[in-house]
Coordinates of C-alpha atoms in Angstrom, one line a residue:
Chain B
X861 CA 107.0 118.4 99.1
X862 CA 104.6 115.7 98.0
X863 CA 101.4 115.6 99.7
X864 CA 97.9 113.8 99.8
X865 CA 94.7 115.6 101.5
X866 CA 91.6 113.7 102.1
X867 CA 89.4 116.1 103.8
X868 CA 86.3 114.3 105.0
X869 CA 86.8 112.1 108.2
X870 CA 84.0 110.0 107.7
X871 CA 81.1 109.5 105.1
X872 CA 77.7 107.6 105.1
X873 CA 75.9 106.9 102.1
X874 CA 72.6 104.5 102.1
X875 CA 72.8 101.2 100.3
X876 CA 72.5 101.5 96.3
X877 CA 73.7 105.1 96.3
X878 CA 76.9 106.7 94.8
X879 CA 79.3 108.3 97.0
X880 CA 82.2 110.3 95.8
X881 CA 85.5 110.4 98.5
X882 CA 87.1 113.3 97.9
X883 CA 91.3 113.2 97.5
X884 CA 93.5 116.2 96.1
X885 CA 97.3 116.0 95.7
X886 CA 100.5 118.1 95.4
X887 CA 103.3 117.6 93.6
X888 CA 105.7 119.3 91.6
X889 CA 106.8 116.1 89.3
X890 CA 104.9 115.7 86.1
X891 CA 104.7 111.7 85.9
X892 CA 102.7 110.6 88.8
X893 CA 100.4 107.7 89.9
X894 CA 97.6 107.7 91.7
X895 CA 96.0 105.0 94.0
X896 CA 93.0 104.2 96.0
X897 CA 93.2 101.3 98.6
X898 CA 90.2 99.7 100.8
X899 CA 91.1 98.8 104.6
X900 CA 88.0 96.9 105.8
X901 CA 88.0 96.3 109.3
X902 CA 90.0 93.1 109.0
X903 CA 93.1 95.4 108.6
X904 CA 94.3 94.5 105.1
X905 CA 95.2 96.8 102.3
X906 CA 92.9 96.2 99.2
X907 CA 94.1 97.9 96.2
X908 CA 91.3 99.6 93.8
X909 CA 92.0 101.4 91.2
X910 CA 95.5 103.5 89.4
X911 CA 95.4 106.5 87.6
X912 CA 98.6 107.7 85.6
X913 CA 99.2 112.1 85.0
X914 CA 99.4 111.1 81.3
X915 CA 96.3 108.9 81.4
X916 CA 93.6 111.0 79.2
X917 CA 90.6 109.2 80.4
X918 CA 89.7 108.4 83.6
X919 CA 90.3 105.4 85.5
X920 CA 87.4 102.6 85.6
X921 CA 87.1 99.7 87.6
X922 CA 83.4 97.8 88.1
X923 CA 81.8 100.6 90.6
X924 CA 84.6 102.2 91.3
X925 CA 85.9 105.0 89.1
X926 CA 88.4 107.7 89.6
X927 CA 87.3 111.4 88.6
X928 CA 90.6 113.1 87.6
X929 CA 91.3 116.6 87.2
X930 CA 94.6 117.2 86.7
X931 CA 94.3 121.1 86.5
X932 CA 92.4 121.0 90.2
X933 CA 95.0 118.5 91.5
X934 CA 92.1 116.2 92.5
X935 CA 91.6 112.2 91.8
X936 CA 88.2 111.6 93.5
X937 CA 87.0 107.9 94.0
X938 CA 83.3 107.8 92.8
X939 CA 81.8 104.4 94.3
X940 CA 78.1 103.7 92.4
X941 CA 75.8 101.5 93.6
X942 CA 76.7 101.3 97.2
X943 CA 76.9 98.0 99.0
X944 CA 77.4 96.8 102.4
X945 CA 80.5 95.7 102.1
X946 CA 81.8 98.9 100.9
X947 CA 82.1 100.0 104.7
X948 CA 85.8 100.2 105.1
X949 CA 88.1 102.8 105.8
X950 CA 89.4 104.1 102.2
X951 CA 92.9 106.0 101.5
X952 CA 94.3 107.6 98.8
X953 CA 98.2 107.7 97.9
X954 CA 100.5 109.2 95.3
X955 CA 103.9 108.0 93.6
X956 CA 105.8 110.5 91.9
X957 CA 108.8 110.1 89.8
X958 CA 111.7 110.7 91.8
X959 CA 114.2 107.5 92.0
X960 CA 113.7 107.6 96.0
X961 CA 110.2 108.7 96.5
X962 CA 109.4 107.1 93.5
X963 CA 109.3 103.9 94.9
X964 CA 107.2 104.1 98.0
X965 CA 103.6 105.5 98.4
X966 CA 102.6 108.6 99.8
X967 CA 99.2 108.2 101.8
X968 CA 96.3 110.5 102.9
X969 CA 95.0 110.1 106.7
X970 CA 91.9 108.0 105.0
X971 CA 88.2 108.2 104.8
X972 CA 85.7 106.5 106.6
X973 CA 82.7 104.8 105.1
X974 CA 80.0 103.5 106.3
X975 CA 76.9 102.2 104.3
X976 CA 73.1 101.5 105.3
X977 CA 70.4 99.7 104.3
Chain G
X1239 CA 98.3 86.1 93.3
X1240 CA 101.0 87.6 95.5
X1241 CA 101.4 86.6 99.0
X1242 CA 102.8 89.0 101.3
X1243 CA 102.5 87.5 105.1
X1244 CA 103.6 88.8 108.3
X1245 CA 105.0 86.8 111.1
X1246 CA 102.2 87.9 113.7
X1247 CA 98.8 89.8 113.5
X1248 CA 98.9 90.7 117.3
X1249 CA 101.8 91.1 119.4
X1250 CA 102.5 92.5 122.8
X1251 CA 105.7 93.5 124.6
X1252 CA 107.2 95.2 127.2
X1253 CA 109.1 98.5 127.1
X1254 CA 112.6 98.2 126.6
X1255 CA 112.6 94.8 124.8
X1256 CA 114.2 94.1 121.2
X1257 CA 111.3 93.1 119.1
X1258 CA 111.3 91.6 115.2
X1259 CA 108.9 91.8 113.0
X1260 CA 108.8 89.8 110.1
X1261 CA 107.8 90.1 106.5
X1262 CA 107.8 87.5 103.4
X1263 CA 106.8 87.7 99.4
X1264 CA 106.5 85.0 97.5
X1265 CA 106.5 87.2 93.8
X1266 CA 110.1 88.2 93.8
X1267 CA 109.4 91.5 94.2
X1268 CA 112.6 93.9 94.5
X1269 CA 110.8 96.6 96.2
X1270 CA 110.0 96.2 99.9
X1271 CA 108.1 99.2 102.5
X1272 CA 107.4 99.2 106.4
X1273 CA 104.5 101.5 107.4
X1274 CA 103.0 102.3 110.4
X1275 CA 99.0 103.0 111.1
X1276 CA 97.7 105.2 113.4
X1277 CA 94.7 106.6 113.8
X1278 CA 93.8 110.0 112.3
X1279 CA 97.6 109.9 110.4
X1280 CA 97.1 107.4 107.8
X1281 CA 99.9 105.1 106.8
X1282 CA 104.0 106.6 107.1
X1283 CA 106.7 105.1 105.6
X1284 CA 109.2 103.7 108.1
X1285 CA 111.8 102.5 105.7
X1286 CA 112.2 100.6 102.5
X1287 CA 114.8 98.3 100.5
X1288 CA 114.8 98.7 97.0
X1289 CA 116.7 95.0 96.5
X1290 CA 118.7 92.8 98.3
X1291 CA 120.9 94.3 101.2
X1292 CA 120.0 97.8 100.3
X1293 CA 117.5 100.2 102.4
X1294 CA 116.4 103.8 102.8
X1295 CA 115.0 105.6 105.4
X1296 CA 111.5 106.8 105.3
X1297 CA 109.6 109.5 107.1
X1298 CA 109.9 108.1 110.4
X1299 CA 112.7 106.0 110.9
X1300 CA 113.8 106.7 114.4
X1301 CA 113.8 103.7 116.6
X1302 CA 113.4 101.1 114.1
X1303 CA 116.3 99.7 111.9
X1304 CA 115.6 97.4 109.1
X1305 CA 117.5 93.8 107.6
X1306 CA 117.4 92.9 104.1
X1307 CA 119.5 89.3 103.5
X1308 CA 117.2 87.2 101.2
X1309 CA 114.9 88.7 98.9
X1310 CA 111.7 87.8 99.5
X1311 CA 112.4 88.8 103.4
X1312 CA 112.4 92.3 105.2
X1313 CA 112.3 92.5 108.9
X1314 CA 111.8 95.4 110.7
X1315 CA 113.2 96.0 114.5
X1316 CA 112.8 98.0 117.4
X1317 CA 116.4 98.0 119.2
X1318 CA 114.1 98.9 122.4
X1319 CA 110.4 99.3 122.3
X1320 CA 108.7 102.2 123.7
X1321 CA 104.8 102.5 124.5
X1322 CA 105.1 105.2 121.4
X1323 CA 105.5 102.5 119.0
X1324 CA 102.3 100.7 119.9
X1325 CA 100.9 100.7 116.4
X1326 CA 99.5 98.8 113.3
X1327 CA 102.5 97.7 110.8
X1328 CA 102.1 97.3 107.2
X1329 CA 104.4 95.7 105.3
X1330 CA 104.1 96.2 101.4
X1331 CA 106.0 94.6 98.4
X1332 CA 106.3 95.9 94.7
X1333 CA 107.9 94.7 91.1
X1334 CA 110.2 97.0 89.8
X1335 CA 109.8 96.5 86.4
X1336 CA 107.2 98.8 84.7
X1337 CA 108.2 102.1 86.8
X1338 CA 105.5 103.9 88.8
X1339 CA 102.8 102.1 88.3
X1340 CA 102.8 99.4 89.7
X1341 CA 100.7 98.8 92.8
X1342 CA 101.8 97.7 96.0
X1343 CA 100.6 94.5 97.7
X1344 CA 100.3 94.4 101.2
X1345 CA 100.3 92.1 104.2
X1346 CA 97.5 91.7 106.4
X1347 CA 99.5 93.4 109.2
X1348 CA 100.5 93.3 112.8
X1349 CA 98.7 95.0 115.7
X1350 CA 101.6 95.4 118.0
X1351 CA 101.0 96.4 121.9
X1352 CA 104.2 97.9 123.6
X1353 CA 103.2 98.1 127.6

């Protein structure tokens, strides 16, 4: 079974730091995506950044970056330079290749984030 | 820039009645999702249509049932709401085209309240 884990409930990080949110997958398909979404507190879904199984070099986005490591099953969001309007709630999600599960998302229960001046 | 929009960001009913829940993108997207929120569980998939008229169950279908007629539409219905399904729902829309990796957009969602 497919399956995202994002172990830490809640993170704090002070303003103009880096903060890395941890995510690890599993999955037995070997084309995969991977995604990280922002929920601020508004409730919308904010889409990030993608990284691909075959991508060779990892994912970039202004601060936001993606540390894969395909062997450890992990795709890590590394967020540099802290701001305050980083503070949202932060998931990670999976799609694998399979016609039916291909097409929707698989989410982890999220990360919290709070940053503070 | 997609649009996804959802009929209502707060609702609140009573148990037992039929509720709809609404969900429209303006992209043409083929791909369409119902998730629920709740705290501590992250998002699960409730169903999905992959085009017109067509649907699949997700993780946690029971109690809802889905309509796909038009496109850029996708409602999702409780037949009789319990106090269980008070919840935050998602709806998301996706192009088909270019396989896996495309992202999904989503709507700004709807807090409903089932007393």
């Amino acid at each position: 079974a497919q399956k995202i884990t994002q172990t830490q409930p809640g993170m704090f990080v002070q303003e103009k730091e880096a903060v890395t949110l941890d995510c690890t997958y599993d999955t037995s398909d070997q084309s995969y995506g991977l995604f990280w979404y922002k929920q601020p507190s508004s409730g919308e879904m904010i889409f990030l950044i993608y990284q691909g199984s075959y991508d060779e070099q990892n994912a970039t986005e202004g601060r936001y970056s993606l540390n894969f490591q395909k062997a450890r099953k992990s795709a890590n969001l590394v967020i540099s330079a802290s701001q305050l309007g980083d503070s949202a709630m932060y998931f990670c999600a999976m799609r694998a290749s399979g016609w039916q599960a291909g097409t929707a998302l698989i989410f982890g229960k999220g990360t919290t984030l709070s940053v503070s001046s | 820039d997609v649009k996804v929009t959802q009929s209502s960001r707060y609702l609140v009913k009573r148990t037992g009645e039929k509720v709809f829940l609404e969900c429209v993108q303006d992209m043409d997207h083929e791909n369409m999702f119902w998730y629920r929120q709740d705290p501590g569980l992250g998002l699960r998939l409730i169903y999905f249509s992959y085009d017109v008229k067509m649907k699949e169950k997700g993780d946690i279908p029971e109690g809802y049932s889905v309509s796909r007629e038009k496109k850029e539409r996708f409602s999702l219905i409780l037949e009789s709401a319990s106090t269980n399904q008070t919840s935050m729902y998602l709806c998301a829309s996706r192009l088909l085209a270019g396989g896996i990796y495309n992202e999904q957009f989503f709507g700004p969602g709807t807090r409903l309240t089932v007393l």
